[in-house]
PDB file of C-alpha atoms in Angstrom:
ATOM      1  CA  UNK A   1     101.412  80.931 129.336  1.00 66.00           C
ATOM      2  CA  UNK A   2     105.076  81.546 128.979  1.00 66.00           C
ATOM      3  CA  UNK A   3     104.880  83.445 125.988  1.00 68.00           C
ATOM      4  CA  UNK A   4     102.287  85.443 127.859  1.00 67.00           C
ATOM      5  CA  UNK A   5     104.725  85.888 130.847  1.00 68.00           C
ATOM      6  CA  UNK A   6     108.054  86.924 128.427  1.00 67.00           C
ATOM      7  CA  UNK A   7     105.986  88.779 125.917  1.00 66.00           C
ATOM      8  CA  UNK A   8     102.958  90.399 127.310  1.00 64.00           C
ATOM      9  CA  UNK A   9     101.277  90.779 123.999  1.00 65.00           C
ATOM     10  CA  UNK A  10     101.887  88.653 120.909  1.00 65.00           C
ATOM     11  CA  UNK A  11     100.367  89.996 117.954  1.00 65.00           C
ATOM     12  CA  UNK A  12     100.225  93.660 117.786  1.00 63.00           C
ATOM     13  CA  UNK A  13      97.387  95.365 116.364  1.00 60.00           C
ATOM     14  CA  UNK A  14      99.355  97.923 114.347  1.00 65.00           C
ATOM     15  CA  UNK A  15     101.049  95.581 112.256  1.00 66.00           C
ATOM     16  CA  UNK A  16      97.213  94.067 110.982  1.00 66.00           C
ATOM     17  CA  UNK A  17      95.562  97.029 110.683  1.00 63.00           C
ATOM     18  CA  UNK A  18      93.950  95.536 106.659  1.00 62.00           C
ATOM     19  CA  UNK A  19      92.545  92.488 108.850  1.00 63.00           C
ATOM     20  CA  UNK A  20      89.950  94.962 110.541  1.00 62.00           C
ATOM     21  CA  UNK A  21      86.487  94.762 108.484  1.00 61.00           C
ATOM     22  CA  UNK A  22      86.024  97.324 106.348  1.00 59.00           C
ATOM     23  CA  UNK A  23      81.802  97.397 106.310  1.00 56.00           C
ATOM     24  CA  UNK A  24      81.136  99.498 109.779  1.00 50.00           C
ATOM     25  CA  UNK A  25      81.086  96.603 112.364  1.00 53.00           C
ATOM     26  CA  UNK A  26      82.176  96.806 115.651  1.00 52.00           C
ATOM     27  CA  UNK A  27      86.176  95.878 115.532  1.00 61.00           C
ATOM     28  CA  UNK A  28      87.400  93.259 116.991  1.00 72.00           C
ATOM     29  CA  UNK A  29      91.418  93.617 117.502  1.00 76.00           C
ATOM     30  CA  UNK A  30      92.808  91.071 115.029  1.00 77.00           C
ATOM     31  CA  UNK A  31      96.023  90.303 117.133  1.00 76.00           C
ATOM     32  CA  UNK A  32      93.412  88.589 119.839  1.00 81.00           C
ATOM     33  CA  UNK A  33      91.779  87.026 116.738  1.00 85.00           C
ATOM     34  CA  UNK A  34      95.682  86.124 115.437  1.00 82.00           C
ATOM     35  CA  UNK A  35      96.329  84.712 119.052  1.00 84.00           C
ATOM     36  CA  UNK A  36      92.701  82.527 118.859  1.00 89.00           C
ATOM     37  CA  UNK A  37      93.411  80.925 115.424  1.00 87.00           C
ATOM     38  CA  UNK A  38      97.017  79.551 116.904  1.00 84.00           C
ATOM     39  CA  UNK A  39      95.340  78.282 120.388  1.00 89.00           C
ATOM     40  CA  UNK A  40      91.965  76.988 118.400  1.00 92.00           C
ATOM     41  CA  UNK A  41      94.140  74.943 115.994  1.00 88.00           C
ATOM     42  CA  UNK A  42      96.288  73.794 118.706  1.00 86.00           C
ATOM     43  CA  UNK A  43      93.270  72.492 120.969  1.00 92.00           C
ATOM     44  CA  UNK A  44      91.783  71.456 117.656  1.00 93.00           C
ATOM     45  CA  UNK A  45      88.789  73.144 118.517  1.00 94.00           C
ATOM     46  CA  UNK A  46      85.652  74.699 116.177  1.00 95.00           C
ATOM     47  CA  UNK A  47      84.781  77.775 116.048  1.00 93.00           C
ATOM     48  CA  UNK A  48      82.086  77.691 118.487  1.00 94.00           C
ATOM     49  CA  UNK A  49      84.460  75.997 121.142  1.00 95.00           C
ATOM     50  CA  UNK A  50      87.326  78.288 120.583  1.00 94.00           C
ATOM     51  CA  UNK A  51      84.643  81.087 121.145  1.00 92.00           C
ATOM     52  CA  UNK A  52      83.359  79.474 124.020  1.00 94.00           C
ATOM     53  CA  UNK A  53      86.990  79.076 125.591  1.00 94.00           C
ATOM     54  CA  UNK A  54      87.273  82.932 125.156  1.00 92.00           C
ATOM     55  CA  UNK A  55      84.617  83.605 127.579  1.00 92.00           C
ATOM     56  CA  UNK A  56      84.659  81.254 129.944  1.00 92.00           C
ATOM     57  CA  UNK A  57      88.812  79.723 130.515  1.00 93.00           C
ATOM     58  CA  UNK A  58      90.772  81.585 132.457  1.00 91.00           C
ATOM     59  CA  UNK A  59      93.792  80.885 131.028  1.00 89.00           C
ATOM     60  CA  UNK A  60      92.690  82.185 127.529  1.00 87.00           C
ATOM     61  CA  UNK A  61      91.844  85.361 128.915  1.00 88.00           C
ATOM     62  CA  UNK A  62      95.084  85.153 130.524  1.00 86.00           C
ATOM     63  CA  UNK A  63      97.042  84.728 126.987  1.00 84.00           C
ATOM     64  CA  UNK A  64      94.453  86.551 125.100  1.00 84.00           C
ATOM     65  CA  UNK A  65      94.969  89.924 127.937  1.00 82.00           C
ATOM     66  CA  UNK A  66      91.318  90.225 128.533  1.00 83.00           C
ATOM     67  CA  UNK A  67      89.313  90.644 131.712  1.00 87.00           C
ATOM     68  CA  UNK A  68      87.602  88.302 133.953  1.00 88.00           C
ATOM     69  CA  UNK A  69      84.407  89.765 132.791  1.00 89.00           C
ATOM     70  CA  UNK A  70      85.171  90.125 128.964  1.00 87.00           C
ATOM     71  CA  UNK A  71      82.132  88.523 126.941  1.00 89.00           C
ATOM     72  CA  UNK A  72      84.246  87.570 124.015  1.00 87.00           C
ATOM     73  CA  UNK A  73      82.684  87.477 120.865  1.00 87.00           C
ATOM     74  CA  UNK A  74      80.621  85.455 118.600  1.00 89.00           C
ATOM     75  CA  UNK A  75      81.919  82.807 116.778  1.00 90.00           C
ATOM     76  CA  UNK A  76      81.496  83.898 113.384  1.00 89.00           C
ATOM     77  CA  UNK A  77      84.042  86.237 114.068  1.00 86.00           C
ATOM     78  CA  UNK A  78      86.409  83.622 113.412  1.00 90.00           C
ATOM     79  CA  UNK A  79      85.396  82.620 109.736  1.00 89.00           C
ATOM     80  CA  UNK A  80      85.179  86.271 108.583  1.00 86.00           C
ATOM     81  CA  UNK A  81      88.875  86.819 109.978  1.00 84.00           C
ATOM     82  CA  UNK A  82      90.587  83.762 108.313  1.00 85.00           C
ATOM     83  CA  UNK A  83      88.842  84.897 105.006  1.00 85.00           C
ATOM     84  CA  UNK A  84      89.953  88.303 105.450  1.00 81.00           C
ATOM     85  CA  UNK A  85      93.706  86.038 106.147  1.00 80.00           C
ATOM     86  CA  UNK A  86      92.928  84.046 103.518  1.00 81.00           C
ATOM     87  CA  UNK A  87      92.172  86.954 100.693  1.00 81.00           C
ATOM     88  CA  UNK A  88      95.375  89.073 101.109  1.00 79.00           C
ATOM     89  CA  UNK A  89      98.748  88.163  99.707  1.00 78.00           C
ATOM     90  CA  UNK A  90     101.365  87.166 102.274  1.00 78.00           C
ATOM     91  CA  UNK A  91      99.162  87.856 105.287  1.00 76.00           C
ATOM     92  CA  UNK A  92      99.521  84.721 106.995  1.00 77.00           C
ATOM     93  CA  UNK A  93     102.952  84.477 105.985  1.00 81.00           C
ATOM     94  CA  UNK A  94     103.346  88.009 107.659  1.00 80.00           C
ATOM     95  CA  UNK A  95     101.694  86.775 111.210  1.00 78.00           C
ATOM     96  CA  UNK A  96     103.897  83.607 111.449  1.00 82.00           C
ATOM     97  CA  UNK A  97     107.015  85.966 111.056  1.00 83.00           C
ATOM     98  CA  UNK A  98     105.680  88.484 113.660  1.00 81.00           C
ATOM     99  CA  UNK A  99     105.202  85.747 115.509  1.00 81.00           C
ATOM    100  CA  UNK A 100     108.899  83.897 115.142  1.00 84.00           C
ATOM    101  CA  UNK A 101     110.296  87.584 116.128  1.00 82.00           C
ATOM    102  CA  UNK A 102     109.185  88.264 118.809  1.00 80.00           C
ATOM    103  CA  UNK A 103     110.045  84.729 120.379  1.00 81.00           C
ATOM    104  CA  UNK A 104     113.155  85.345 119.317  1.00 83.00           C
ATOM    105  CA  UNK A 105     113.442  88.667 121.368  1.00 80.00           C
ATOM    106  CA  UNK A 106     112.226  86.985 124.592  1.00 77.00           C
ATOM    107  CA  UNK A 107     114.945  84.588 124.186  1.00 80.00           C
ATOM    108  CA  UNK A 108     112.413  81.242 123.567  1.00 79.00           C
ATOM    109  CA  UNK A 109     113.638  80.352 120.086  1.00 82.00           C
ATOM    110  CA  UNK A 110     116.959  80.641 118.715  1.00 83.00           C
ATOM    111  CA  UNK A 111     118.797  79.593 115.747  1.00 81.00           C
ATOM    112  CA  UNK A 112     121.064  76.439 115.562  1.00 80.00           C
ATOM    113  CA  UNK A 113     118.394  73.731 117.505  1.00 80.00           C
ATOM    114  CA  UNK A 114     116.687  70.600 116.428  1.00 85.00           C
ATOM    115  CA  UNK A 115     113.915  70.706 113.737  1.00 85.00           C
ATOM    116  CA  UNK A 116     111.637  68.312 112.149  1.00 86.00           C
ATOM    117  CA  UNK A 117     109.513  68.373 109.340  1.00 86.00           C
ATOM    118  CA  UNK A 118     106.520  66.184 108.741  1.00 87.00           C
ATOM    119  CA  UNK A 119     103.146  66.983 106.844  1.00 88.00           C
ATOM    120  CA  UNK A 120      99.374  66.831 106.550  1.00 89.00           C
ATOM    121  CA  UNK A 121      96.857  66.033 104.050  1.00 90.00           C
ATOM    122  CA  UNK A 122      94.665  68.741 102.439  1.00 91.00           C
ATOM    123  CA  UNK A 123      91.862  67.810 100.604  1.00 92.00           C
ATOM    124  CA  UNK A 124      90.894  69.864  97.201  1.00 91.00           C
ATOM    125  CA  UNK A 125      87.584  70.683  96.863  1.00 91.00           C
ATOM    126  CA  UNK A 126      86.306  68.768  94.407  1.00 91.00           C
ATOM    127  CA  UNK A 127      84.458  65.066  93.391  1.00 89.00           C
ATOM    128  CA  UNK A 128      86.483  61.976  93.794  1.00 89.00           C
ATOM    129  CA  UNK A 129      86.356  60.286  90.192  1.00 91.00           C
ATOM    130  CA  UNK A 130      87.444  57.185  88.732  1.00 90.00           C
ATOM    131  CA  UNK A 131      89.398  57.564  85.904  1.00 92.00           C
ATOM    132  CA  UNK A 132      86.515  56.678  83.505  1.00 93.00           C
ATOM    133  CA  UNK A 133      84.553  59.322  85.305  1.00 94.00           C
ATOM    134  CA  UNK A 134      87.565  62.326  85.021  1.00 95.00           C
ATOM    135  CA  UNK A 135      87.645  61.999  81.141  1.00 95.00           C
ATOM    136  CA  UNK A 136      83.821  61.979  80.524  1.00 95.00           C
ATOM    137  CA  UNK A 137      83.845  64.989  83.229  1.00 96.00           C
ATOM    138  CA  UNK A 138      86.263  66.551  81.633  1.00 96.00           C
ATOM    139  CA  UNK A 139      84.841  66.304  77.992  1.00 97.00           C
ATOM    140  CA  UNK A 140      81.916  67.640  79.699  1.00 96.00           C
ATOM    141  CA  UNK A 141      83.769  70.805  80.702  1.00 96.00           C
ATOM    142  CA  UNK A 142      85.047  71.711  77.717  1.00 96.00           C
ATOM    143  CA  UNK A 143      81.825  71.325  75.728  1.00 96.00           C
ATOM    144  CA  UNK A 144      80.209  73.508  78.959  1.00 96.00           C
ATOM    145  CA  UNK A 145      83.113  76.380  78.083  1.00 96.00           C
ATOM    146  CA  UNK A 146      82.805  75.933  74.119  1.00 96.00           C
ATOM    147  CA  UNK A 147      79.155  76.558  74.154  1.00 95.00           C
ATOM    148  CA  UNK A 148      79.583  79.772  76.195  1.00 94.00           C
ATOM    149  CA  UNK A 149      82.993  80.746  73.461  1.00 94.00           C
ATOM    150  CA  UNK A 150      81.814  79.481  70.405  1.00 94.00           C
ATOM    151  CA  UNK A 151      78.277  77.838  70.252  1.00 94.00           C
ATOM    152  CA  UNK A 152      77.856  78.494  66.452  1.00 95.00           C
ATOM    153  CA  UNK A 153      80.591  76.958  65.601  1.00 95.00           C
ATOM    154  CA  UNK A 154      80.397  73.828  68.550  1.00 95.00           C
ATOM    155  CA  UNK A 155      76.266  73.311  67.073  1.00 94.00           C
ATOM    156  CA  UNK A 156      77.451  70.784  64.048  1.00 94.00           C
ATOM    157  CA  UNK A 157      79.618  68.550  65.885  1.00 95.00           C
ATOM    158  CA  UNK A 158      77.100  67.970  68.733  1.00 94.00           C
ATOM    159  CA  UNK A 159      75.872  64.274  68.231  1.00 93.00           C
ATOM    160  CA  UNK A 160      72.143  63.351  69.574  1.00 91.00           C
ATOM    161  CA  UNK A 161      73.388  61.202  72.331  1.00 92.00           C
ATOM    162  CA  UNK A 162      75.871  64.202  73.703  1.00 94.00           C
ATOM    163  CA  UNK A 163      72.647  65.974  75.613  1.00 92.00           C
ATOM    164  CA  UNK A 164      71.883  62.553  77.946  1.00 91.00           C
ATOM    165  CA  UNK A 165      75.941  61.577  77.686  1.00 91.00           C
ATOM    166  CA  UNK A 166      77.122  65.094  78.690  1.00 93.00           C
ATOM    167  CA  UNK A 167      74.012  66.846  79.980  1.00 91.00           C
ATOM    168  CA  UNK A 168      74.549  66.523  83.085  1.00 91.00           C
ATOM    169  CA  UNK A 169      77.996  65.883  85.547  1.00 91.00           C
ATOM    170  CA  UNK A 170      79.340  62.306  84.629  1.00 91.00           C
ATOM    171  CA  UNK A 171      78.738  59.648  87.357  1.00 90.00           C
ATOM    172  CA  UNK A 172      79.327  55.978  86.686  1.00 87.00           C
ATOM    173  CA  UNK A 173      78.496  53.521  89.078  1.00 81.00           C
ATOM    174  CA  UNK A 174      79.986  49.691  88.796  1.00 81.00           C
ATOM    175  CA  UNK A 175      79.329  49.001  84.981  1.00 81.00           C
ATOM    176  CA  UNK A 176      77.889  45.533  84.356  1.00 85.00           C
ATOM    177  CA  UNK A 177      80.809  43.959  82.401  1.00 81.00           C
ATOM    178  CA  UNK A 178      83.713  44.469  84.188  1.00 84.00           C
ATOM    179  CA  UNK A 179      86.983  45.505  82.708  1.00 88.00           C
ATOM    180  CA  UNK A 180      85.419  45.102  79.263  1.00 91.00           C
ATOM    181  CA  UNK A 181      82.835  47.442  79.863  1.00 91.00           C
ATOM    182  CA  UNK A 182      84.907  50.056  81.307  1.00 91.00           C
ATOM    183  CA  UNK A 183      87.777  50.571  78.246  1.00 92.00           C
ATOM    184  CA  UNK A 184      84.383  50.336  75.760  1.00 93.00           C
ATOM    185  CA  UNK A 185      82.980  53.080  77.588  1.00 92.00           C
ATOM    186  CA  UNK A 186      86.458  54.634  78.187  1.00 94.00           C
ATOM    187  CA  UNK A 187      87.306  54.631  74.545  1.00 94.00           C
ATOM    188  CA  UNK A 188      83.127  55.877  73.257  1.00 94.00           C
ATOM    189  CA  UNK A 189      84.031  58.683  74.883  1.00 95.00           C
ATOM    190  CA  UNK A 190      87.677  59.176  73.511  1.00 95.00           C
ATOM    191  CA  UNK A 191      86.133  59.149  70.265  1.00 95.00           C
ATOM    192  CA  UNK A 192      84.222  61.962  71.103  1.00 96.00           C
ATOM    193  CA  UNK A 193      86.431  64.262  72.838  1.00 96.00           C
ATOM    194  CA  UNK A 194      89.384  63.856  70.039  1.00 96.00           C
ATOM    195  CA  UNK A 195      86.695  64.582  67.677  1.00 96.00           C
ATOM    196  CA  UNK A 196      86.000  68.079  69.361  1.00 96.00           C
ATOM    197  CA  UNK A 197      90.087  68.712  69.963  1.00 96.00           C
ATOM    198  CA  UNK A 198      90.375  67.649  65.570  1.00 95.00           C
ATOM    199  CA  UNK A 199      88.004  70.337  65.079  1.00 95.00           C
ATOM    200  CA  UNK A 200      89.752  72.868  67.380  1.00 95.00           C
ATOM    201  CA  UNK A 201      93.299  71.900  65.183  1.00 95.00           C
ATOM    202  CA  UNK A 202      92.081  72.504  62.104  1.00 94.00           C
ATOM    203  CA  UNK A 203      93.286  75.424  59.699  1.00 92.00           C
ATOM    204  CA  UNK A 204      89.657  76.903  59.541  1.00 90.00           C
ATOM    205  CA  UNK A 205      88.447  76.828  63.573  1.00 92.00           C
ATOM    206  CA  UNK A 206      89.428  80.369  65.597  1.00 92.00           C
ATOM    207  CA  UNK A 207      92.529  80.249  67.388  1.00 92.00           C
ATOM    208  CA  UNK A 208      91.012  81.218  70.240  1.00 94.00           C
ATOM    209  CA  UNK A 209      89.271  78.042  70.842  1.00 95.00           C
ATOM    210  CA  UNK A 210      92.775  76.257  71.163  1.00 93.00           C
ATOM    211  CA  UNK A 211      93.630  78.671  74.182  1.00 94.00           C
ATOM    212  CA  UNK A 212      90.316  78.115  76.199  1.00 96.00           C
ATOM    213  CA  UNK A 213      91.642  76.635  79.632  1.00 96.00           C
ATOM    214  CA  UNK A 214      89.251  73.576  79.660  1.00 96.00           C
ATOM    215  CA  UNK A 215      90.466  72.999  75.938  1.00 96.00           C
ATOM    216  CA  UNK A 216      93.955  72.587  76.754  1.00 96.00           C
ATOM    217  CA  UNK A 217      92.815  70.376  80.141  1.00 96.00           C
ATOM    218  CA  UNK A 218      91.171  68.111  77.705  1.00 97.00           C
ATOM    219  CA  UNK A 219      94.296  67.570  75.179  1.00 96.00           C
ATOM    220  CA  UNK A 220      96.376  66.800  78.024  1.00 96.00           C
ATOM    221  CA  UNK A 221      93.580  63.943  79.484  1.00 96.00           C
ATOM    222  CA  UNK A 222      93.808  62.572  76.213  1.00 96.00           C
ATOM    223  CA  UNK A 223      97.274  62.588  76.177  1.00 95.00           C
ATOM    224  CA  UNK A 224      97.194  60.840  79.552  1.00 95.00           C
ATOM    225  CA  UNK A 225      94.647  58.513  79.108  1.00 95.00           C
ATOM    226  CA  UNK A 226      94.885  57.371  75.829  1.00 95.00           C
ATOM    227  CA  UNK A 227      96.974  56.646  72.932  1.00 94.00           C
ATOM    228  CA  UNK A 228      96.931  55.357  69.003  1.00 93.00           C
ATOM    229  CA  UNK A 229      97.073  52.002  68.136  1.00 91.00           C
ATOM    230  CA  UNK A 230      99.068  50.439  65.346  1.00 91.00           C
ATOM    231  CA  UNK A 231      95.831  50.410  63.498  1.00 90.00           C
ATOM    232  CA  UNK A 232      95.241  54.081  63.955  1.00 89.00           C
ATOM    233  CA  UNK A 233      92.717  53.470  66.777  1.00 91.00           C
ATOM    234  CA  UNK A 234      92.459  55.860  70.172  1.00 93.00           C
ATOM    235  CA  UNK A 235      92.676  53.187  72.862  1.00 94.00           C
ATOM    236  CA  UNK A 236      92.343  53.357  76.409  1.00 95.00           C
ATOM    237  CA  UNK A 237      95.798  52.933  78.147  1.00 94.00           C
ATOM    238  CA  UNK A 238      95.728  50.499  80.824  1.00 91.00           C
ATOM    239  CA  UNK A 239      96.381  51.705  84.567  1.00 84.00           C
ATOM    240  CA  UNK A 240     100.188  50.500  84.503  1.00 88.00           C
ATOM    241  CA  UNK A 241     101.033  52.719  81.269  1.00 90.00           C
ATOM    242  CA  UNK A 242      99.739  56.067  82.770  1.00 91.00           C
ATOM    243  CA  UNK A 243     102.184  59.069  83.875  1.00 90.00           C
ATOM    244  CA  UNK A 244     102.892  59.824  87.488  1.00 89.00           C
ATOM    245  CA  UNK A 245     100.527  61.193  89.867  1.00 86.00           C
ATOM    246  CA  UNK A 246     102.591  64.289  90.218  1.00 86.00           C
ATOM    247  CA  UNK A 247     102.003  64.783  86.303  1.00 88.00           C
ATOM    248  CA  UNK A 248      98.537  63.727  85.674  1.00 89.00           C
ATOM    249  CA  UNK A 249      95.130  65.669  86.707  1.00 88.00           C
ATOM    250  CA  UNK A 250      92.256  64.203  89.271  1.00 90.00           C
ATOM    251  CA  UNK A 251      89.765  66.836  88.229  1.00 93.00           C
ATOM    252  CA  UNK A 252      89.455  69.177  85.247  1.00 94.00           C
ATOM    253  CA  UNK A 253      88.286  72.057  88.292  1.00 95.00           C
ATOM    254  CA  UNK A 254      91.727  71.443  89.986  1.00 94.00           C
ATOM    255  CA  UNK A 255      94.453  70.862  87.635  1.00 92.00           C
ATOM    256  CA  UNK A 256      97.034  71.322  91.047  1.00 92.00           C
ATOM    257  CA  UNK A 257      95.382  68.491  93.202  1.00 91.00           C
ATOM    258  CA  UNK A 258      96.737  65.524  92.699  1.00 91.00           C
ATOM    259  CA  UNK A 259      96.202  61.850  94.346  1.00 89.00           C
ATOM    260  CA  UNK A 260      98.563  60.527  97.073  1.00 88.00           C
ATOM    261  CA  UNK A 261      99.118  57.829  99.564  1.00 88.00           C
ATOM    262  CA  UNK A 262     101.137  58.492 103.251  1.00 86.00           C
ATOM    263  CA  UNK A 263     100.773  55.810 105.194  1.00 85.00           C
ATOM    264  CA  UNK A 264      97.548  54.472 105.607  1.00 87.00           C
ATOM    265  CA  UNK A 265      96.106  57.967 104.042  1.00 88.00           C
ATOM    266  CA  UNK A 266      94.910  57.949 100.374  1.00 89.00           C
ATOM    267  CA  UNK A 267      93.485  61.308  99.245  1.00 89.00           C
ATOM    268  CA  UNK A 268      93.398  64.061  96.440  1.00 90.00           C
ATOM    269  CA  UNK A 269      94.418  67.134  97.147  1.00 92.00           C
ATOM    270  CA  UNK A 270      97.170  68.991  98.598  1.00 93.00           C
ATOM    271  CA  UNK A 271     100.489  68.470 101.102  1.00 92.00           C
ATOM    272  CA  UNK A 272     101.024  71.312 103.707  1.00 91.00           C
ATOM    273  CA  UNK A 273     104.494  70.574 105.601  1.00 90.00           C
ATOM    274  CA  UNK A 274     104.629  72.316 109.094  1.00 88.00           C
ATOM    275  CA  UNK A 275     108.310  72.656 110.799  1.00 87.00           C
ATOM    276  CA  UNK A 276     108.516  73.054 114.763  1.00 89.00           C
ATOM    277  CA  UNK A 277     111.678  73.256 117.111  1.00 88.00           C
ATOM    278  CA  UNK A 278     113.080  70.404 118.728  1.00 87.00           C
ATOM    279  CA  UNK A 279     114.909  71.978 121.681  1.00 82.00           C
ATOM    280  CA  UNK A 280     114.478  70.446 125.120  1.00 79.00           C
ATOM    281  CA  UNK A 281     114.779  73.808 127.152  1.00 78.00           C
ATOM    282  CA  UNK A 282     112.576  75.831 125.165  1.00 78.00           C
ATOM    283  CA  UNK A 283     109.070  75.682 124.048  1.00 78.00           C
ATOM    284  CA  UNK A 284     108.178  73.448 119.930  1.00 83.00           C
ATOM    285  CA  UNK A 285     106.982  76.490 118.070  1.00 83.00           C
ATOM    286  CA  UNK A 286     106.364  75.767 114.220  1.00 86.00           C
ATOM    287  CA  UNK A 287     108.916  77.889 112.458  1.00 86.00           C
ATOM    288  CA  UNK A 288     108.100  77.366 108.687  1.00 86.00           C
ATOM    289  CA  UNK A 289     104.594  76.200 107.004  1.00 88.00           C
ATOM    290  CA  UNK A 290     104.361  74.915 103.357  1.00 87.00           C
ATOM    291  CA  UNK A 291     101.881  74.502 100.922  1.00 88.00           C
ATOM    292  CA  UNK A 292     102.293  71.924  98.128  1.00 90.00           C
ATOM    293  CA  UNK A 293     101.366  69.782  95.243  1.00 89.00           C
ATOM    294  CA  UNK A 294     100.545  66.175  97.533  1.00 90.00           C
ATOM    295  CA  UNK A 295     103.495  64.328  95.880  1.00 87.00           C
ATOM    296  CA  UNK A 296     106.012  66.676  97.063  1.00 87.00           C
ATOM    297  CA  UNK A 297     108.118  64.332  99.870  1.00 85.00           C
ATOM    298  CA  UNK A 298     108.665  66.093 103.392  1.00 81.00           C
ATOM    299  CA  UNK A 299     112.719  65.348 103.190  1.00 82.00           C
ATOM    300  CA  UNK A 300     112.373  68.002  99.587  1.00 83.00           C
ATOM    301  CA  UNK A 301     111.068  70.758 102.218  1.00 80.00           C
ATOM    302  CA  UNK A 302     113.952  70.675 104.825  1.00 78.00           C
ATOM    303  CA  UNK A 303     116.225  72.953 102.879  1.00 78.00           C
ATOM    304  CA  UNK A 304     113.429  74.964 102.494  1.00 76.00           C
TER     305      UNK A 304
END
């Protein structure tokens, strides 16, 4: 409401014209849509709520500038308008700053005051695997992309148990066996993937093969995951022996996501730091927002 009362209007329409759809709908100005997205997220509300909240609180219309009588919009409106966000370079970026300069011109943020930093989870969007189920997923992948690059030449190394071991995604439940089990598994299908990546080193395969992008995912896996023996022998490496998180993949779908702990919050995925004023006499207004690999600390941000 103070912004409101200092500012009048927020976000200006002319500076988002490329958020309007482009298909012949009705428009729907994007600085009220802008406006939404900042009170939605700060009510933690869905889309239909937020939607709701248009039509029928005053003091939305209020911030939002709308009349009494304004019948808002449907909530789908919302989705489509953080895509459009979502699908052009720097736009979000771009609405923050709008947003940080005109509080700065009606006199509610200045520079000098209190900050903090602290972050959130994001979750990637992919499985959750165990580490026995990443390596057989990710052998999977690359025989999926060499089949589609080179199938002639991937035909003679396929072995008759490949269609019901790799046929389908790789899910392992609890193996009867314990530990054992596991590294026999582990290392059956090793033996398979570094037989695929010899083939792809060799003098005679194409080149190209060694440049597919769920190729080089699989080397590095391997590299993770495994290592020779004294005897010569690919050998699963035990949990203790593997590289960092920050370092390692999750997925072969999301080489970025990466697993971390905060707390009592375990997840794979992302970190997205958000910075807000600490000033007594004016309003917290996030200032700076951060997207990151999850391992990334919040103290590495507050140069930033």
């Amino acid at each position: 409401m103070l912004i409101r009362d200092r500012l009048d209007v927020l976000f200006g329409d002319e500076e988002f014209v490329g958020l309007y759809p482009d298909d012949g709908r009705p428009r729907i100005s994007p600085g009220q849509l802008a406006l939404v997205s900042v009170l939605q997220f700060a009510e933690n509300l869905s889309d239909r709520a937020a939607a709701d909240a248009v039509r029928t609180r005053i003091d939305w219309k209020y911030a939002l500038g709308l009349e009494l009588e304004d019948p808002g919009f449907d909530h789908s409106v919302l989705c489509e308008f953080r895509a459009r966000l979502a699908e052009q370079d720097g736009a979000a970026d771009r609405l923050l700053q709008v947003m940080l300069e005109r509080l700065v011109e009606a006199g509610l943020l200045k520079a000098g005051g209190r900050q903090r930093t602290d972050a959130t989870h994001v979750l990637a969007a992919v499985r959750r695997l165990s580490r026995l189920e990443l390596v057989g997923e990710t052998l999977r992948a690359a025989l999926e992309e060499l089949a589609e690059a080179a199938p002639t030449w991937l035909a003679p190394l396929i072995e008759p148990e490949w269609a019901k071991r790799y046929g389908r995604r790789v899910e392992i439940g609890k193996l009867p066996g314990g530990k054992t089990a596991v590294t026999a598994r582990a290392e059956e299908f090793g033996r398979d993937g570094q037989k695929i990546l010899t083939a792809a080193w060799t003098a005679c395969a194409p080149p190209r093969l060694r440049l597919l992008p769920q190729m080089e995912i699989l080397r590095q896996v391997w590299v993770h995951h495994y290592f020779w023996d004294a005897n010569e022998l690919l050998r699963w490496r035990d949990g203790h022996a593997l590289p960092p998180a920050s370092l390692r993949f999750d997925s072969p779908y999301d080489t970025d996501a990466h697993y971390c702990v905060k707390r009592d919050t375990a997840w794979n995925g992302y970190r997205t730091p958000f910075t807000e004023t600490r000033d007594e006499e004016r309003p917290e207004v996030v200032v700076h927002v951060a997207t990151t690999i999850s391992t990334v600390q919040d103290i590495e941000l507050t140069d930033t």
